[in-house]
PDB file of C-alpha atoms in Angstrom:
ATOM      1  CA  MET A  11      71.629 -35.936   4.862  1.00  0.00           C
ATOM      2  CA  ALA A  12      68.809 -35.091   2.463  1.00  0.00           C
ATOM      3  CA  ASN A  13      65.835 -32.978   3.438  1.00  0.00           C
ATOM      4  CA  ASP A  14      62.730 -35.145   3.261  1.00  0.00           C
ATOM      5  CA  LEU A  15      59.168 -33.929   2.918  1.00  0.00           C
ATOM      6  CA  ASN A  16      55.998 -35.419   4.359  1.00  0.00           C
ATOM      7  CA  LYS A  17      53.042 -33.299   3.233  1.00  0.00           C
ATOM      8  CA  VAL A  18      49.534 -34.219   2.137  1.00  0.00           C
ATOM      9  CA  LEU A  19      46.650 -32.089   0.853  1.00  0.00           C
ATOM     10  CA  LEU A  20      43.185 -33.635   0.605  1.00  0.00           C
ATOM     11  CA  ILE A  21      39.693 -32.392  -0.160  1.00  0.00           C
ATOM     12  CA  GLY A  22      36.816 -34.618   0.795  1.00  0.00           C
ATOM     13  CA  ARG A  23      33.681 -34.994   2.875  1.00  0.00           C
ATOM     14  CA  MET A  24      33.669 -35.951   6.525  1.00  0.00           C
ATOM     15  CA  THR A  25      32.258 -39.452   6.986  1.00  0.00           C
ATOM     16  CA  ARG A  26      31.247 -38.855  10.606  1.00  0.00           C
ATOM     17  CA  ASP A  27      31.122 -36.095  13.195  1.00  0.00           C
ATOM     18  CA  PRO A  28      34.513 -35.386  14.785  1.00  0.00           C
ATOM     19  CA  GLU A  29      35.137 -37.448  17.928  1.00  0.00           C
ATOM     20  CA  PHE A  30      36.412 -35.019  20.565  1.00  0.00           C
ATOM     21  CA  LYS A  31      38.485 -35.741  23.648  1.00  0.00           C
ATOM     22  CA  SER A  32      41.012 -34.027  25.875  1.00  0.00           C
ATOM     23  CA  VAL A  33      44.489 -35.520  26.276  1.00  0.00           C
ATOM     24  CA  ASN A  34      46.694 -34.024  28.999  1.00  0.00           C
ATOM     25  CA  GLY A  35      44.736 -30.767  28.746  1.00  0.00           C
ATOM     26  CA  SER A  36      44.981 -30.554  24.939  1.00  0.00           C
ATOM     27  CA  SER A  37      41.973 -30.860  22.652  1.00  0.00           C
ATOM     28  CA  VAL A  38      42.050 -33.589  20.020  1.00  0.00           C
ATOM     29  CA  VAL A  39      39.525 -34.688  17.399  1.00  0.00           C
ATOM     30  CA  ASN A  40      39.524 -37.836  15.302  1.00  0.00           C
ATOM     31  CA  PHE A  41      37.558 -37.971  12.065  1.00  0.00           C
ATOM     32  CA  SER A  42      37.717 -39.485   8.619  1.00  0.00           C
ATOM     33  CA  ILE A  43      37.156 -38.075   5.182  1.00  0.00           C
ATOM     34  CA  ALA A  44      36.050 -39.705   1.952  1.00  0.00           C
ATOM     35  CA  ASN A  45      37.879 -38.583  -1.171  1.00  0.00           C
ATOM     36  CA  ASN A  46      36.315 -39.403  -4.553  1.00  0.00           C
ATOM     37  CA  ARG A  47      38.199 -39.870  -7.806  1.00  0.00           C
ATOM     38  CA  VAL A  48      36.413 -39.978 -11.150  1.00  0.00           C
ATOM     39  CA  TYR A  49      38.275 -41.245 -14.200  1.00  0.00           C
ATOM     40  CA  VAL A  50      37.638 -42.741 -17.620  1.00  0.00           C
ATOM     41  CA  THR A  51      39.111 -46.034 -18.770  1.00  0.00           C
ATOM     42  CA  ASN A  52      38.289 -47.646 -22.109  1.00  0.00           C
ATOM     43  CA  GLY A  53      35.567 -45.040 -22.623  1.00  0.00           C
ATOM     44  CA  GLU A  54      33.826 -46.015 -19.394  1.00  0.00           C
ATOM     45  CA  LYS A  55      33.440 -43.520 -16.557  1.00  0.00           C
ATOM     46  CA  LYS A  56      34.487 -44.959 -13.207  1.00  0.00           C
ATOM     47  CA  GLU A  57      34.550 -43.651  -9.667  1.00  0.00           C
ATOM     48  CA  GLU A  58      36.549 -44.782  -6.686  1.00  0.00           C
ATOM     49  CA  THR A  59      36.423 -43.585  -3.112  1.00  0.00           C
ATOM     50  CA  HIS A  60      39.244 -43.629  -0.599  1.00  0.00           C
ATOM     51  CA  TYR A  61      38.868 -43.083   3.135  1.00  0.00           C
ATOM     52  CA  PHE A  62      41.447 -41.339   5.298  1.00  0.00           C
ATOM     53  CA  ASP A  63      41.628 -41.303   9.106  1.00  0.00           C
ATOM     54  CA  CYS A  64      42.594 -37.870  10.414  1.00  0.00           C
ATOM     55  CA  VAL A  65      43.524 -36.324  13.754  1.00  0.00           C
ATOM     56  CA  ALA A  66      43.751 -32.644  14.727  1.00  0.00           C
ATOM     57  CA  TRP A  67      45.011 -31.077  17.949  1.00  0.00           C
ATOM     58  CA  GLY A  68      44.676 -27.811  19.846  1.00  0.00           C
ATOM     59  CA  ARG A  69      42.625 -24.860  18.619  1.00  0.00           C
ATOM     60  CA  LEU A  70      42.003 -26.547  15.281  1.00  0.00           C
ATOM     61  CA  ALA A  71      40.420 -29.476  17.120  1.00  0.00           C
ATOM     62  CA  ASP A  72      38.121 -27.057  18.977  1.00  0.00           C
ATOM     63  CA  ILE A  73      37.089 -25.365  15.717  1.00  0.00           C
ATOM     64  CA  LEU A  74      36.419 -28.637  13.907  1.00  0.00           C
ATOM     65  CA  LYS A  75      34.401 -29.908  16.873  1.00  0.00           C
ATOM     66  CA  GLN A  76      32.220 -26.801  16.751  1.00  0.00           C
ATOM     67  CA  TYR A  77      31.774 -26.195  13.011  1.00  0.00           C
ATOM     68  CA  ALA A  78      32.472 -29.434  11.116  1.00  0.00           C
ATOM     69  CA  GLY A  79      30.312 -32.516  10.898  1.00  0.00           C
ATOM     70  CA  LYS A  80      29.339 -35.524   8.855  1.00  0.00           C
ATOM     71  CA  GLY A  81      28.925 -34.647   5.184  1.00  0.00           C
ATOM     72  CA  LYS A  82      30.795 -31.333   5.427  1.00  0.00           C
ATOM     73  CA  GLN A  83      33.359 -30.788   2.687  1.00  0.00           C
ATOM     74  CA  VAL A  84      36.776 -29.924   4.075  1.00  0.00           C
ATOM     75  CA  ALA A  85      40.247 -29.253   2.708  1.00  0.00           C
ATOM     76  CA  ILE A  86      43.002 -30.479   4.990  1.00  0.00           C
ATOM     77  CA  GLU A  87      46.741 -30.161   4.890  1.00  0.00           C
ATOM     78  CA  GLY A  88      49.050 -32.130   7.102  1.00  0.00           C
ATOM     79  CA  ARG A  89      51.501 -34.975   7.349  1.00  0.00           C
ATOM     80  CA  LEU A  90      51.219 -38.746   7.256  1.00  0.00           C
ATOM     81  CA  GLN A  91      52.228 -40.761  10.277  1.00  0.00           C
ATOM     82  CA  GLN A  92      52.330 -44.529  10.588  1.00  0.00           C
ATOM     83  CA  GLN A  93      51.444 -46.149  13.890  1.00  0.00           C
ATOM     84  CA  SER A  94      52.382 -49.749  14.604  1.00  0.00           C
ATOM     85  CA  TRP A  95      51.249 -52.086  17.368  1.00  0.00           C
ATOM     86  CA  GLU A  96      50.896 -55.726  18.224  1.00  0.00           C
ATOM     87  CA  THR A  97      47.400 -57.234  18.301  1.00  0.00           C
ATOM     88  CA  PRO A  98      46.205 -59.384  21.206  1.00  0.00           C
ATOM     89  CA  GLU A  99      46.801 -62.379  18.898  1.00  0.00           C
ATOM     90  CA  GLY A 100      50.477 -61.393  18.613  1.00  0.00           C
ATOM     91  CA  LYS A 101      50.315 -60.132  15.019  1.00  0.00           C
ATOM     92  CA  LYS A 102      51.849 -56.858  13.926  1.00  0.00           C
ATOM     93  CA  ALA A 103      49.410 -54.222  12.698  1.00  0.00           C
ATOM     94  CA  SER A 104      49.824 -50.677  11.429  1.00  0.00           C
ATOM     95  CA  LYS A 105      47.759 -47.734  10.313  1.00  0.00           C
ATOM     96  CA  ILE A 106      48.591 -44.513   8.507  1.00  0.00           C
ATOM     97  CA  ARG A 107      46.815 -41.350   9.668  1.00  0.00           C
ATOM     98  CA  VAL A 108      46.784 -37.763   8.472  1.00  0.00           C
ATOM     99  CA  TYR A 109      47.924 -35.406  11.238  1.00  0.00           C
ATOM    100  CA  VAL A 110      46.066 -32.249  10.227  1.00  0.00           C
ATOM    101  CA  GLU A 111      47.993 -28.997  10.464  1.00  0.00           C
ATOM    102  CA  THR A 112      45.505 -26.740   8.663  1.00  0.00           C
ATOM    103  CA  ALA A 113      41.893 -27.154   7.617  1.00  0.00           C
ATOM    104  CA  GLN A 114      39.489 -25.137   5.526  1.00  0.00           C
ATOM    105  CA  LEU A 115      35.747 -25.704   5.659  1.00  0.00           C
ATOM    106  CA  LEU A 116      34.351 -25.599   2.135  1.00  0.00           C
ATOM    107  CA  GLY A 117      30.894 -24.942   0.759  1.00  0.00           C
ATOM    108  CA  GLY A 118      28.212 -22.710   2.172  1.00  0.00           C
ATOM    109  CA  GLN A 119      25.831 -23.132   5.034  1.00  0.00           C
ATOM    110  CA  GLY A 120      23.512 -26.072   4.856  1.00  0.00           C
ATOM    111  CA  GLN A 121      26.083 -28.277   3.160  1.00  0.00           C
ATOM    112  CA  GLY A 122      26.927 -31.155   5.399  1.00  0.00           C
ATOM    113  CA  GLY A 123      26.790 -31.333   9.149  1.00  0.00           C
ATOM    114  CA  GLY A 124      28.149 -29.145  11.857  1.00  0.00           C
ATOM    115  CA  SER A 125      26.547 -27.970  15.020  1.00  0.00           C
ATOM    116  CA  GLY A 126      27.436 -24.292  14.796  1.00  0.00           C
ATOM    117  CA  ASP A 127      25.788 -21.440  12.944  1.00  0.00           C
ATOM    118  CA  ARG A 128      28.509 -19.995  10.753  1.00  0.00           C
ATOM    119  CA  SER A 129      28.118 -17.297   8.135  1.00  0.00           C
ATOM    120  CA  ASP A 130      31.656 -17.499   6.719  1.00  0.00           C
ATOM    121  CA  SER A 131      32.665 -21.135   6.351  1.00  0.00           C
ATOM    122  CA  SER A 132      35.576 -20.550   4.002  1.00  0.00           C
ATOM    123  CA  ASN A 133      38.145 -19.375   6.537  1.00  0.00           C
ATOM    124  CA  SER A 134      41.358 -21.300   6.991  1.00  0.00           C
ATOM    125  CA  TYR A 135      42.329 -22.409  10.474  1.00  0.00           C
ATOM    126  CA  ASP A 136      45.778 -23.348  11.717  1.00  0.00           C
ATOM    127  CA  SER A 137      46.135 -25.940  14.451  1.00  0.00           C
ATOM    128  CA  GLY A 138      49.219 -24.309  15.908  1.00  0.00           C
ATOM    129  CA  ILE A 139      51.118 -27.587  15.511  1.00  0.00           C
ATOM    130  CA  SER A 140      54.621 -27.126  14.237  1.00  0.00           C
ATOM    131  CA  SER A 141      54.954 -28.769  10.858  1.00  0.00           C
ATOM    132  CA  GLY A 142      58.501 -29.846  11.597  1.00  0.00           C
ATOM    133  CA  TYR A 143      59.688 -28.028   8.484  1.00  0.00           C
ATOM    134  CA  ASP A 144      60.492 -24.695  10.141  1.00  0.00           C
ATOM    135  CA  ASP A 145      64.160 -25.159   9.255  1.00  0.00           C
ATOM    136  CA  TYR A 146      63.407 -24.975   5.533  1.00  0.00           C
ATOM    137  CA  PRO A 147      64.351 -21.680   3.877  1.00  0.00           C
ATOM    138  CA  ALA A 148      61.323 -19.645   2.878  1.00  0.00           C
ATOM    139  CA  GLY A 149      62.680 -17.733  -0.123  1.00  0.00           C
ATOM    140  CA  ASP A 150      62.437 -18.663  -3.798  1.00  0.00           C
ATOM    141  CA  ASP A 151      66.178 -17.973  -4.109  1.00  0.00           C
ATOM    142  CA  ASP A 152      66.860 -21.143  -2.123  1.00  0.00           C
ATOM    143  CA  ILE A 153      65.123 -23.457  -4.618  1.00  0.00           C
ATOM    144  CA  PRO A 154      67.847 -25.416  -6.467  1.00  0.00           C
ATOM    145  CA  PHE A 155      66.167 -25.335  -9.910  1.00  0.00           C
TER     146      PHE A 155
END
């Protein structure tokens, strides 16, 4: 069986303050980020924006709740997960979310929201969530090319 990889890295701005809640004693935050792409086609500069729903758990959720907010630029790394359900009308619906495993707050103070006073906003924080890829060898000698 082949080893598959589900990894995403995004940099964007938070579109709203993180929504915090506690689930079975664990902290969780839901938020979304807007990611802009600028490109040129036929000599014309164009811009498109994509929005991504994100969720973070544990200590990372606590940190994002305290220091991140609407407008804050953030780099996130995680995995995509699709959730499916049936609507009250009986139709099937689905949504893909980014389950954040690490996040890095970008930019200096005064950029974007956040309720905390932080002098070093460029630290990386790990959520403590296992990525599911712990069985992968870590050495360069194991790369097949």
